[in-house]
């Protein structure tokens, strides 16, 4: 799972990052509308935590940008504003949820999970693909009756491929999704290839009726077999 935190208050950013680390969520940060706009153009995010009050523009402008780009990002507006007008405007512009500050991080976690389930899988908690059963809340993957012991990265790669099962995902796009901005500092994809190799091995050992196919010169696609 990968989220974008659009917030300019340092204390809140610190709290969000601590939360994302505890929840094992990959997180990028943008402190201005301009920075957020650049990141959503370059990278894919499962969910965006969006503050309305940004130093260079309203966060609602980013919602309008996402609509024009026809992006399927989940968006939770996180704001100190509690007026009905602001909530209605945000939801009408495509936000999935509206959370008023202050709030408990446990509530934020539940809302993020709910948004991602609705947006990506249209499922309450259990995702089925081929012979795989994936409990999204517990991050548990079962092939038939065998529990697959996946690392966080392997799990994230598997879920991202399933969410895009009708598309071929390039190695660049997959690496950017899993590792975020840090991918810009590397000139090798060996780390990605190793995670994919380990994931494929575990799927074979669990006799999962799915296959991660290498599309030569393009990328990867998951399919049922």
Short mmCIF file of C-alpha atoms in Angstrom, two decimals:
data_model
loop_
_atom_site.label_atom_id
_atom_site.label_comp_id
_atom_site.label_asym_id
_atom_site.label_seq_id
_atom_site.Cartn_x
_atom_site.Cartn_y
_atom_site.Cartn_z
CA UNK A 1 0.00 0.00 0.00
CA UNK A 2 1.25 3.46 -0.85
CA UNK A 3 -0.16 6.79 0.31
CA UNK A 4 0.55 10.46 -0.31
CA UNK A 5 0.37 12.84 2.65
CA UNK A 6 -0.48 16.37 1.52
CA UNK A 7 0.03 18.49 4.63
CA UNK A 8 2.11 21.51 5.63
CA UNK A 9 2.00 21.23 9.44
CA UNK A 10 5.26 19.64 10.62
CA UNK A 11 3.78 18.04 13.75
CA UNK A 12 1.01 16.39 11.77
CA UNK A 13 3.45 15.20 9.11
CA UNK A 14 5.57 13.61 11.83
CA UNK A 15 2.50 11.92 13.30
CA UNK A 16 1.38 10.65 9.89
CA UNK A 17 4.83 9.24 9.13
CA UNK A 18 5.00 7.49 12.49
CA UNK A 19 1.57 6.04 11.82
CA UNK A 20 2.52 4.87 8.32
CA UNK A 21 5.69 3.21 9.65
CA UNK A 22 3.72 1.39 12.34
CA UNK A 23 1.12 0.27 9.80
CA UNK A 24 3.88 -0.74 7.33
CA UNK A 25 2.56 1.67 4.72
CA UNK A 26 4.83 3.34 2.17
CA UNK A 27 4.29 7.11 2.36
CA UNK A 28 5.39 10.16 0.39
CA UNK A 29 4.92 13.73 1.63
CA UNK A 30 3.98 16.94 -0.19
CA UNK A 31 3.76 20.22 1.72
CA UNK A 32 2.35 22.39 -1.10
CA UNK A 33 -0.23 22.04 -3.86
CA UNK A 34 2.51 22.31 -6.49
CA UNK A 35 4.54 19.50 -4.95
CA UNK A 36 1.46 17.31 -4.56
CA UNK A 37 0.44 17.94 -8.17
CA UNK A 38 3.87 16.83 -9.39
CA UNK A 39 3.81 13.67 -7.29
CA UNK A 40 0.35 12.50 -8.41
CA UNK A 41 1.46 13.06 -12.00
CA UNK A 42 4.62 10.98 -11.54
CA UNK A 43 3.52 8.26 -9.11
CA UNK A 44 0.55 6.03 -8.32
CA UNK A 45 -1.03 6.13 -4.86
CA UNK A 46 -3.66 3.94 -3.24
CA UNK A 47 -4.85 6.78 -1.05
CA UNK A 48 -4.17 10.50 -0.67
CA UNK A 49 -4.55 12.24 2.69
CA UNK A 50 -5.37 15.77 1.61
CA UNK A 51 -5.38 18.93 3.71
CA UNK A 52 -7.49 21.75 2.30
CA UNK A 53 -5.38 24.60 3.67
CA UNK A 54 -2.10 24.62 1.74
CA UNK A 55 0.27 27.61 1.51
CA UNK A 56 0.06 28.04 -2.28
CA UNK A 57 -3.50 26.90 -3.13
CA UNK A 58 -6.57 25.10 -1.83
CA UNK A 59 -6.22 21.35 -1.58
CA UNK A 60 -9.54 21.14 -3.41
CA UNK A 61 -7.66 22.19 -6.56
CA UNK A 62 -5.85 18.85 -6.42
CA UNK A 63 -9.21 17.06 -6.39
CA UNK A 64 -10.16 18.93 -9.56
CA UNK A 65 -6.83 17.94 -11.14
CA UNK A 66 -7.42 14.27 -10.30
CA UNK A 67 -10.85 14.42 -11.93
CA UNK A 68 -9.37 15.87 -15.12
CA UNK A 69 -6.67 13.19 -15.14
CA UNK A 70 -9.32 10.48 -14.58
CA UNK A 71 -7.24 9.03 -11.75
CA UNK A 72 -8.65 6.35 -9.46
CA UNK A 73 -6.79 7.45 -6.33
CA UNK A 74 -8.68 7.15 -3.09
CA UNK A 75 -8.80 10.55 -1.35
CA UNK A 76 -9.53 11.35 2.28
CA UNK A 77 -9.77 15.07 3.00
CA UNK A 78 -8.18 15.75 6.39
CA UNK A 79 -9.06 19.23 7.57
CA UNK A 80 -9.66 21.42 10.60
CA UNK A 81 -12.66 22.84 8.76
CA UNK A 82 -15.88 21.21 9.94
CA UNK A 83 -18.45 23.08 7.88
CA UNK A 84 -21.06 21.19 5.89
CA UNK A 85 -20.24 23.37 2.85
CA UNK A 86 -16.57 22.27 2.83
CA UNK A 87 -17.52 18.61 3.27
CA UNK A 88 -20.08 18.70 0.47
CA UNK A 89 -17.68 20.50 -1.87
CA UNK A 90 -14.90 18.01 -1.19
CA UNK A 91 -17.15 14.99 -1.69
CA UNK A 92 -18.66 16.45 -4.85
CA UNK A 93 -15.16 16.90 -6.25
CA UNK A 94 -14.47 13.20 -5.82
CA UNK A 95 -13.15 12.75 -2.27
CA UNK A 96 -14.08 9.38 -0.75
CA UNK A 97 -14.16 10.56 2.84
CA UNK A 98 -13.79 13.67 5.01
CA UNK A 99 -12.05 13.48 8.39
CA UNK A 100 -12.06 16.46 10.74
CA UNK A 101 -9.02 17.22 12.89
CA UNK A 102 -8.28 16.13 15.57
CA UNK A 103 -8.85 12.39 15.18
CA UNK A 104 -7.48 9.06 16.39
CA UNK A 105 -4.96 7.36 14.13
CA UNK A 106 -6.84 4.07 14.56
CA UNK A 107 -9.85 5.73 12.92
CA UNK A 108 -7.67 7.04 10.09
CA UNK A 109 -6.29 3.53 9.51
CA UNK A 110 -9.77 2.03 9.29
CA UNK A 111 -10.90 4.71 6.84
CA UNK A 112 -7.84 4.25 4.61
CA UNK A 113 -8.44 0.51 4.46
CA UNK A 114 -12.14 1.03 3.65
CA UNK A 115 -11.36 3.51 0.84
CA UNK A 116 -8.80 1.20 -0.75
CA UNK A 117 -11.14 -1.80 -0.61
CA UNK A 118 -13.91 0.17 -2.29
CA UNK A 119 -11.70 1.78 -4.91
CA UNK A 120 -9.49 -1.12 -5.92
CA UNK A 121 -11.33 -4.30 -5.18
CA UNK A 122 -14.98 -3.47 -4.46
CA UNK A 123 -14.71 -5.95 -1.60
CA UNK A 124 -15.42 -5.61 2.15
CA UNK A 125 -12.34 -7.53 3.30
CA UNK A 126 -11.83 -10.80 1.42
CA UNK A 127 -10.27 -10.65 -2.05
CA UNK A 128 -10.28 -13.79 -4.20
CA UNK A 129 -8.14 -14.23 -7.30
CA UNK A 130 -7.50 -17.60 -8.88
CA UNK A 131 -6.96 -19.97 -5.97
CA UNK A 132 -5.80 -17.12 -3.72
CA UNK A 133 -7.85 -15.78 -0.82
CA UNK A 134 -6.49 -12.52 0.56
CA UNK A 135 -7.71 -11.08 3.86
CA UNK A 136 -7.00 -7.40 3.27
CA UNK A 137 -7.27 -6.23 6.86
CA UNK A 138 -4.87 -8.89 8.16
CA UNK A 139 -2.66 -8.93 5.03
CA UNK A 140 -3.00 -12.73 4.98
CA UNK A 141 -2.64 -14.65 1.70
CA UNK A 142 -3.89 -18.23 1.40
CA UNK A 143 -3.48 -20.48 -1.66
CA UNK A 144 -6.01 -23.29 -1.35
CA UNK A 145 -5.32 -24.33 2.25
CA UNK A 146 -1.71 -23.15 2.35
CA UNK A 147 -0.81 -19.90 4.10
CA UNK A 148 1.81 -18.01 2.07
CA UNK A 149 4.44 -16.31 4.21
CA UNK A 150 4.99 -13.17 2.13
CA UNK A 151 7.17 -10.23 3.05
CA UNK A 152 5.64 -6.75 3.02
CA UNK A 153 7.16 -5.94 -0.37
CA UNK A 154 6.04 -9.26 -1.88
CA UNK A 155 2.51 -8.67 -0.57
CA UNK A 156 2.43 -5.12 -1.97
CA UNK A 157 3.67 -6.29 -5.38
CA UNK A 158 1.07 -9.08 -5.48
CA UNK A 159 -1.81 -6.75 -4.55
CA UNK A 160 -0.74 -4.10 -7.04
CA UNK A 161 -0.56 -6.62 -9.87
CA UNK A 162 -3.99 -8.03 -8.98
CA UNK A 163 -5.47 -4.53 -8.81
CA UNK A 164 -4.15 -3.98 -12.35
CA UNK A 165 -4.78 -7.51 -13.64
CA UNK A 166 -5.96 -6.25 -17.03
CA UNK A 167 -2.83 -4.14 -17.57
CA UNK A 168 0.85 -4.76 -18.17
CA UNK A 169 2.83 -2.94 -15.47
CA UNK A 170 6.30 -1.75 -16.46
CA UNK A 171 9.20 -2.44 -14.12
CA UNK A 172 9.63 1.32 -13.62
CA UNK A 173 5.99 1.80 -12.64
CA UNK A 174 6.06 -1.18 -10.30
CA UNK A 175 9.29 -0.04 -8.64
CA UNK A 176 7.99 3.53 -8.24
CA UNK A 177 4.77 2.25 -6.70
CA UNK A 178 6.52 0.04 -4.15
CA UNK A 179 9.52 2.23 -3.29
CA UNK A 180 8.28 5.75 -4.08
CA UNK A 181 10.65 8.69 -4.48
CA UNK A 182 13.71 6.68 -3.41
CA UNK A 183 13.62 4.82 -6.72
CA UNK A 184 15.03 7.94 -8.39
CA UNK A 185 18.35 7.33 -6.62
CA UNK A 186 19.03 3.89 -8.07
CA UNK A 187 20.34 2.75 -11.42
CA UNK A 188 19.51 -0.96 -10.96
CA UNK A 189 16.29 -2.94 -10.64
CA UNK A 190 17.97 -5.99 -9.10
CA UNK A 191 16.06 -5.45 -5.85
CA UNK A 192 12.75 -5.61 -7.74
CA UNK A 193 13.76 -8.69 -9.70
CA UNK A 194 14.71 -10.47 -6.46
CA UNK A 195 11.36 -9.69 -4.81
CA UNK A 196 9.50 -10.90 -7.91
CA UNK A 197 11.61 -14.08 -8.02
CA UNK A 198 10.84 -14.83 -4.37
CA UNK A 199 7.14 -14.07 -4.82
CA UNK A 200 6.86 -16.36 -7.86
CA UNK A 201 8.62 -19.15 -5.95
CA UNK A 202 6.20 -18.89 -3.03
CA UNK A 203 3.20 -18.88 -5.36
CA UNK A 204 4.52 -22.05 -7.06
CA UNK A 205 5.21 -23.75 -3.73
CA UNK A 206 1.67 -22.94 -2.60
CA UNK A 207 0.35 -24.28 -5.92
CA UNK A 208 -1.49 -20.99 -6.49
CA UNK A 209 -3.47 -21.09 -9.72
CA UNK A 210 -2.01 -17.78 -10.88
CA UNK A 211 1.07 -16.72 -12.80
CA UNK A 212 3.12 -13.53 -12.93
CA UNK A 213 4.12 -13.27 -16.56
CA UNK A 214 7.16 -11.42 -17.86
CA UNK A 215 6.08 -9.47 -20.95
CA UNK A 216 9.42 -9.15 -22.69
CA UNK A 217 10.54 -5.56 -23.14
CA UNK A 218 7.42 -4.20 -21.42
CA UNK A 219 6.86 -5.42 -17.87
CA UNK A 220 4.68 -7.78 -15.85
CA UNK A 221 1.10 -9.00 -15.81
CA UNK A 222 -0.70 -11.36 -13.44
CA UNK A 223 -3.14 -13.94 -14.73
CA UNK A 224 -5.18 -16.90 -13.55
CA UNK A 225 -4.13 -20.33 -14.90
#
